[in-house]
Amino acid sequence: MTALDWPGFGQVTLAGLLFLCLAAALAGAVDAVVGGGGLIQLPALLLVGPGGQPLYALATNKVASVIGTASAVTTYARQTKIDWPAALPMAFAAFGGAVGGAAFAGALQPGVLNGVVLVALVGVGLYTWRKPELGVTEAPRFRQVAQIGLMALGGALIGFYDGLAGPGTGAFLVFLLVGLLGFAFLRASATAKLVNVATNLGALLYFIPAGKVLWGLGLVLAACNLAGAVFGARLAVRRGSAFVRRVFLTVVVALVVSLGWKAALG
């Protein structure tokens, strides 16, 4: 099929654009519930997007993701409690980490990171599966000052990873808040969305001046991502922490299978 000769679309075909729109909507819904939308949206971009160039796909993915995650934060904030004094320092730290990660994105071989992330995700999944009571209710483990410090440190590290690669960022943020800090899954997901907005913006701060963003494609996918994110956030709020936990485990398993498959193929 002939590629679309539209500025900012990277010569994607019409069939490819429709496929990417469906992937973006699904990614937005999954991402709003618990994170992991990058598992759907980024591979789709790499498959049929801008000429197989990873940096263009990564940068354009951030445009769609930042709008979808921002809309999810708005939905969560209207319907569940976000601890803004703790969440905002985490978001700022994650923003800085993502800028640094994006700067290294072109220099690191993907296989170097995939193995570490795969092992970490297996550990996260097993720990959550073996503790069915984890994240069902709030069980804070630290005082406010220590909690803010740990959130900021974790945000910076995960933000760096998101700028560098991205798959599993939402899962790692949610697990940090639930497994280490004692948040309930619903509140953790709401906070993670705010932090994810910051990491996406941080990565874009590097990618935009570098000329890696395909704006036409990115904005179309952003609209699809936004629609999915609003649906996903409303579903999460309505169904509660137990539902979010189940989706979390499903996303972690999918990430493990995806990364394991890539490692097996070399």
Short mmCIF file of C-alpha atoms in Angstrom, two decimals:
data_model
loop_
_atom_site.label_atom_id
_atom_site.label_comp_id
_atom_site.label_asym_id
_atom_site.label_seq_id
_atom_site.Cartn_x
_atom_site.Cartn_y
_atom_site.Cartn_z
CA MET A 1 0.00 0.00 0.00
CA THR A 2 1.23 3.51 -0.86
CA ALA A 3 2.68 5.55 2.01
CA LEU A 4 0.84 8.72 3.04
CA ASP A 5 2.70 11.75 1.77
CA TRP A 6 1.69 13.92 4.74
CA PRO A 7 4.16 16.08 6.66
CA GLY A 8 5.05 14.68 10.05
CA PHE A 9 3.74 11.16 9.41
CA GLY A 10 6.98 9.39 8.49
CA GLN A 11 5.61 7.85 5.29
CA VAL A 12 3.25 5.52 7.18
CA THR A 13 0.56 3.83 5.05
CA LEU A 14 -3.17 4.34 5.64
CA ALA A 15 -3.51 0.75 6.90
CA GLY A 16 -0.52 1.32 9.15
CA LEU A 17 -2.09 4.51 10.53
CA LEU A 18 -5.36 2.74 11.34
CA PHE A 19 -3.43 -0.05 13.07
CA LEU A 20 -1.46 2.51 15.10
CA CYS A 21 -4.66 4.32 16.12
CA LEU A 22 -6.18 1.09 17.46
CA ALA A 23 -2.93 0.27 19.29
CA ALA A 24 -2.81 3.78 20.80
CA ALA A 25 -6.39 3.56 22.09
CA LEU A 26 -5.76 0.16 23.69
CA ALA A 27 -2.44 1.36 25.10
CA GLY A 28 -4.12 4.40 26.64
CA ALA A 29 -6.72 2.23 28.39
CA VAL A 30 -4.15 -0.24 29.78
CA ASP A 31 -1.75 2.54 30.74
CA ALA A 32 -4.42 4.44 32.65
CA VAL A 33 -5.30 1.43 34.77
CA VAL A 34 -1.82 0.35 35.83
CA GLY A 35 0.82 1.29 33.27
CA GLY A 36 2.29 -0.87 30.53
CA GLY A 37 0.75 0.87 27.54
CA GLY A 38 4.22 1.13 26.04
CA LEU A 39 4.10 -2.65 25.64
CA ILE A 40 1.43 -2.07 22.98
CA GLN A 41 2.07 1.36 21.50
CA LEU A 42 5.86 1.41 21.11
CA PRO A 43 6.18 -2.02 19.42
CA ALA A 44 3.35 -0.99 17.06
CA LEU A 45 5.30 2.14 16.10
CA LEU A 46 8.47 0.13 15.61
CA LEU A 47 6.58 -2.33 13.44
CA VAL A 48 4.75 -0.01 11.01
CA GLY A 49 5.88 3.48 12.01
CA PRO A 50 8.66 5.81 10.90
CA GLY A 51 10.85 3.69 8.68
CA GLY A 52 12.06 1.35 11.40
CA GLN A 53 14.08 4.09 13.10
CA PRO A 54 13.85 3.46 16.87
CA LEU A 55 14.55 7.02 18.05
CA TYR A 56 11.74 8.47 15.90
CA ALA A 57 9.36 5.79 17.19
CA LEU A 58 10.42 6.40 20.80
CA ALA A 59 10.04 10.18 20.49
CA THR A 60 6.67 10.04 18.69
CA ASN A 61 5.42 7.54 21.26
CA LYS A 62 6.11 10.10 24.01
CA VAL A 63 3.86 12.69 22.34
CA ALA A 64 0.92 10.29 22.39
CA SER A 65 1.72 9.02 25.89
CA VAL A 66 2.04 12.40 27.57
CA ILE A 67 -1.46 13.47 26.51
CA GLY A 68 -3.00 10.13 27.44
CA THR A 69 -1.37 10.02 30.88
CA ALA A 70 -2.29 13.66 31.57
CA SER A 71 -5.95 12.94 30.84
CA ALA A 72 -5.81 9.89 33.13
CA VAL A 73 -4.41 12.07 35.96
CA THR A 74 -7.32 14.49 35.50
CA THR A 75 -9.83 11.65 35.74
CA TYR A 76 -8.17 10.12 38.80
CA ALA A 77 -7.85 13.49 40.57
CA ARG A 78 -11.60 14.05 40.32
CA GLN A 79 -12.48 10.66 41.75
CA THR A 80 -9.73 9.49 44.10
CA LYS A 81 -7.19 11.07 46.47
CA ILE A 82 -3.73 12.00 45.20
CA ASP A 83 -1.18 13.04 47.85
CA TRP A 84 0.11 16.08 45.96
CA PRO A 85 2.84 17.13 48.49
CA ALA A 86 4.43 13.69 48.08
CA ALA A 87 3.59 13.08 44.42
CA LEU A 88 4.92 16.37 43.00
CA PRO A 89 8.54 15.98 44.28
CA MET A 90 8.49 12.44 42.85
CA ALA A 91 7.27 13.81 39.52
CA PHE A 92 9.96 16.52 39.40
CA ALA A 93 12.68 13.98 40.20
CA ALA A 94 11.32 11.63 37.53
CA PHE A 95 11.30 14.50 35.01
CA GLY A 96 15.02 15.09 35.57
CA GLY A 97 15.76 11.39 35.37
CA ALA A 98 13.86 11.06 32.08
CA VAL A 99 15.83 13.92 30.47
CA GLY A 100 19.06 12.10 31.35
CA GLY A 101 17.72 8.76 30.16
CA ALA A 102 16.60 10.18 26.80
CA ALA A 103 20.07 11.65 26.26
CA PHE A 104 21.53 8.14 26.58
CA ALA A 105 18.83 6.43 24.49
CA GLY A 106 20.80 6.42 21.27
CA ALA A 107 24.01 5.18 22.87
CA LEU A 108 22.87 2.02 24.67
CA GLN A 109 22.32 -1.35 23.02
CA PRO A 110 18.77 -2.53 23.90
CA GLY A 111 20.00 -5.99 24.88
CA VAL A 112 22.14 -4.53 27.68
CA LEU A 113 19.04 -3.32 29.51
CA ASN A 114 16.54 -6.02 28.55
CA GLY A 115 18.11 -8.71 30.71
CA VAL A 116 18.10 -6.55 33.85
CA VAL A 117 14.52 -5.42 33.27
CA LEU A 118 13.37 -8.99 32.60
CA VAL A 119 14.79 -10.28 35.89
CA ALA A 120 13.31 -7.32 37.79
CA LEU A 121 9.85 -7.86 36.30
CA VAL A 122 9.88 -11.56 37.15
CA GLY A 123 10.71 -10.65 40.75
CA VAL A 124 7.99 -7.99 40.88
CA GLY A 125 5.38 -10.36 39.46
CA LEU A 126 6.21 -13.25 41.79
CA TYR A 127 6.26 -11.00 44.87
CA THR A 128 2.86 -9.49 44.03
CA TRP A 129 1.31 -12.85 43.13
CA ARG A 130 2.47 -14.48 46.38
CA LYS A 131 1.01 -11.64 48.48
CA PRO A 132 -2.69 -11.37 47.53
CA GLU A 133 -3.28 -8.85 50.33
CA LEU A 134 -0.64 -6.48 48.91
CA GLY A 135 -2.09 -3.17 47.81
CA VAL A 136 -5.72 -3.99 48.61
CA THR A 137 -5.76 -1.43 51.44
CA GLU A 138 -3.49 1.43 52.50
CA ALA A 139 -0.65 0.33 54.82
CA PRO A 140 1.95 3.17 55.00
CA ARG A 141 5.42 1.96 56.04
CA PHE A 142 7.30 5.25 56.48
CA ARG A 143 6.80 8.66 57.98
CA GLN A 144 5.99 11.52 55.62
CA VAL A 145 9.52 12.90 55.19
CA ALA A 146 11.08 9.47 54.56
CA GLN A 147 8.23 8.57 52.21
CA ILE A 148 8.74 11.73 50.11
CA GLY A 149 12.49 11.07 49.93
CA LEU A 150 12.03 7.47 48.80
CA MET A 151 9.41 8.47 46.25
CA ALA A 152 11.73 11.13 44.80
CA LEU A 153 14.69 8.74 44.59
CA GLY A 154 12.58 5.99 43.03
CA GLY A 155 11.03 8.50 40.64
CA ALA A 156 14.44 9.70 39.45
CA LEU A 157 15.69 6.15 38.80
CA ILE A 158 12.53 4.97 37.05
CA GLY A 159 12.34 8.26 35.14
CA PHE A 160 15.86 7.66 33.82
CA TYR A 161 14.79 4.22 32.65
CA ASP A 162 11.67 5.61 30.98
CA GLY A 163 13.68 8.17 29.03
CA LEU A 164 16.15 5.44 28.06
CA ALA A 165 13.72 2.70 27.00
CA GLY A 166 10.28 2.69 28.63
CA PRO A 167 8.63 -0.78 28.68
CA GLY A 168 7.53 -1.57 32.24
CA THR A 169 7.81 1.99 33.58
CA GLY A 170 4.23 2.09 34.84
CA ALA A 171 4.58 -1.35 36.45
CA PHE A 172 7.78 -0.34 38.22
CA LEU A 173 6.21 2.91 39.49
CA VAL A 174 3.14 1.10 40.81
CA PHE A 175 5.23 -1.61 42.46
CA LEU A 176 7.49 0.97 44.13
CA LEU A 177 4.44 2.68 45.63
CA VAL A 178 2.64 -0.53 46.61
CA GLY A 179 5.47 -2.91 47.50
CA LEU A 180 7.85 -0.49 49.20
CA LEU A 181 5.65 2.33 50.48
CA GLY A 182 2.38 0.53 51.24
CA PHE A 183 -0.02 2.35 48.91
CA ALA A 184 -3.24 0.69 47.79
CA PHE A 185 -3.18 -0.23 44.10
CA LEU A 186 -5.76 2.40 43.07
CA ARG A 187 -3.94 5.27 44.76
CA ALA A 188 -0.59 3.97 43.48
CA SER A 189 -1.91 3.92 39.92
CA ALA A 190 -3.19 7.50 40.21
CA THR A 191 0.18 8.70 41.55
CA ALA A 192 2.08 6.72 38.94
CA LYS A 193 0.12 8.45 36.15
CA LEU A 194 1.21 11.87 37.45
CA VAL A 195 4.84 10.75 37.56
CA ASN A 196 4.51 9.21 34.10
CA VAL A 197 3.38 12.57 32.71
CA ALA A 198 6.61 14.06 34.06
CA THR A 199 8.81 11.30 32.59
CA ASN A 200 7.18 11.67 29.18
CA LEU A 201 7.67 15.45 29.27
CA GLY A 202 11.28 15.00 30.35
CA ALA A 203 12.02 12.70 27.43
CA LEU A 204 10.30 15.10 25.02
CA LEU A 205 12.46 17.94 26.30
CA TYR A 206 15.40 16.09 24.78
CA PHE A 207 13.71 14.64 21.68
CA ILE A 208 12.05 17.85 20.41
CA PRO A 209 15.25 19.92 19.94
CA ALA A 210 16.89 16.83 18.45
CA GLY A 211 14.20 16.82 15.73
CA LYS A 212 13.06 13.25 16.44
CA VAL A 213 9.32 13.87 16.84
CA LEU A 214 6.88 13.19 13.98
CA TRP A 215 4.23 15.70 15.05
CA GLY A 216 1.44 14.76 12.67
CA LEU A 217 1.54 11.09 13.58
CA GLY A 218 2.13 11.83 17.25
CA LEU A 219 -0.89 14.12 17.60
CA VAL A 220 -3.25 11.69 15.84
CA LEU A 221 -2.09 8.89 18.12
CA ALA A 222 -2.37 11.23 21.12
CA ALA A 223 -6.09 11.72 20.43
CA CYS A 224 -6.59 7.94 20.29
CA ASN A 225 -4.47 7.42 23.41
CA LEU A 226 -6.48 10.08 25.26
CA ALA A 227 -9.80 8.37 24.46
CA GLY A 228 -8.46 5.05 25.75
CA ALA A 229 -6.96 6.65 28.85
CA VAL A 230 -10.21 8.31 29.93
CA PHE A 231 -12.03 4.97 29.59
CA GLY A 232 -9.28 3.08 31.47
CA ALA A 233 -9.07 5.54 34.37
CA ARG A 234 -12.85 5.54 34.86
CA LEU A 235 -12.88 1.74 34.80
CA ALA A 236 -10.08 1.57 37.41
CA VAL A 237 -11.85 3.99 39.75
CA ARG A 238 -15.13 2.11 39.39
CA ARG A 239 -13.63 -1.37 39.92
CA GLY A 240 -11.13 -0.51 42.69
CA SER A 241 -7.75 -1.82 43.89
CA ALA A 242 -8.47 -5.54 43.47
CA PHE A 243 -9.19 -5.00 39.76
CA VAL A 244 -6.05 -2.87 39.34
CA ARG A 245 -3.99 -5.62 41.00
CA ARG A 246 -5.25 -8.20 38.48
CA VAL A 247 -4.48 -5.93 35.54
CA PHE A 248 -1.05 -5.22 37.06
CA LEU A 249 -0.18 -8.92 37.18
CA THR A 250 -1.45 -9.42 33.61
CA VAL A 251 0.70 -6.55 32.33
CA VAL A 252 3.78 -7.82 34.18
CA VAL A 253 3.34 -11.29 32.67
CA ALA A 254 2.92 -9.77 29.20
CA LEU A 255 6.07 -7.67 29.67
CA VAL A 256 8.05 -10.71 30.81
CA VAL A 257 6.90 -12.73 27.78
CA SER A 258 7.66 -9.84 25.40
CA LEU A 259 11.14 -9.17 26.76
CA GLY A 260 11.91 -12.88 27.08
CA TRP A 261 10.93 -13.40 23.44
CA LYS A 262 13.20 -10.57 22.35
CA ALA A 263 16.08 -12.01 24.39
CA ALA A 264 15.54 -15.47 22.89
CA LEU A 265 15.64 -14.02 19.37
CA GLY A 266 18.82 -12.12 20.24
#
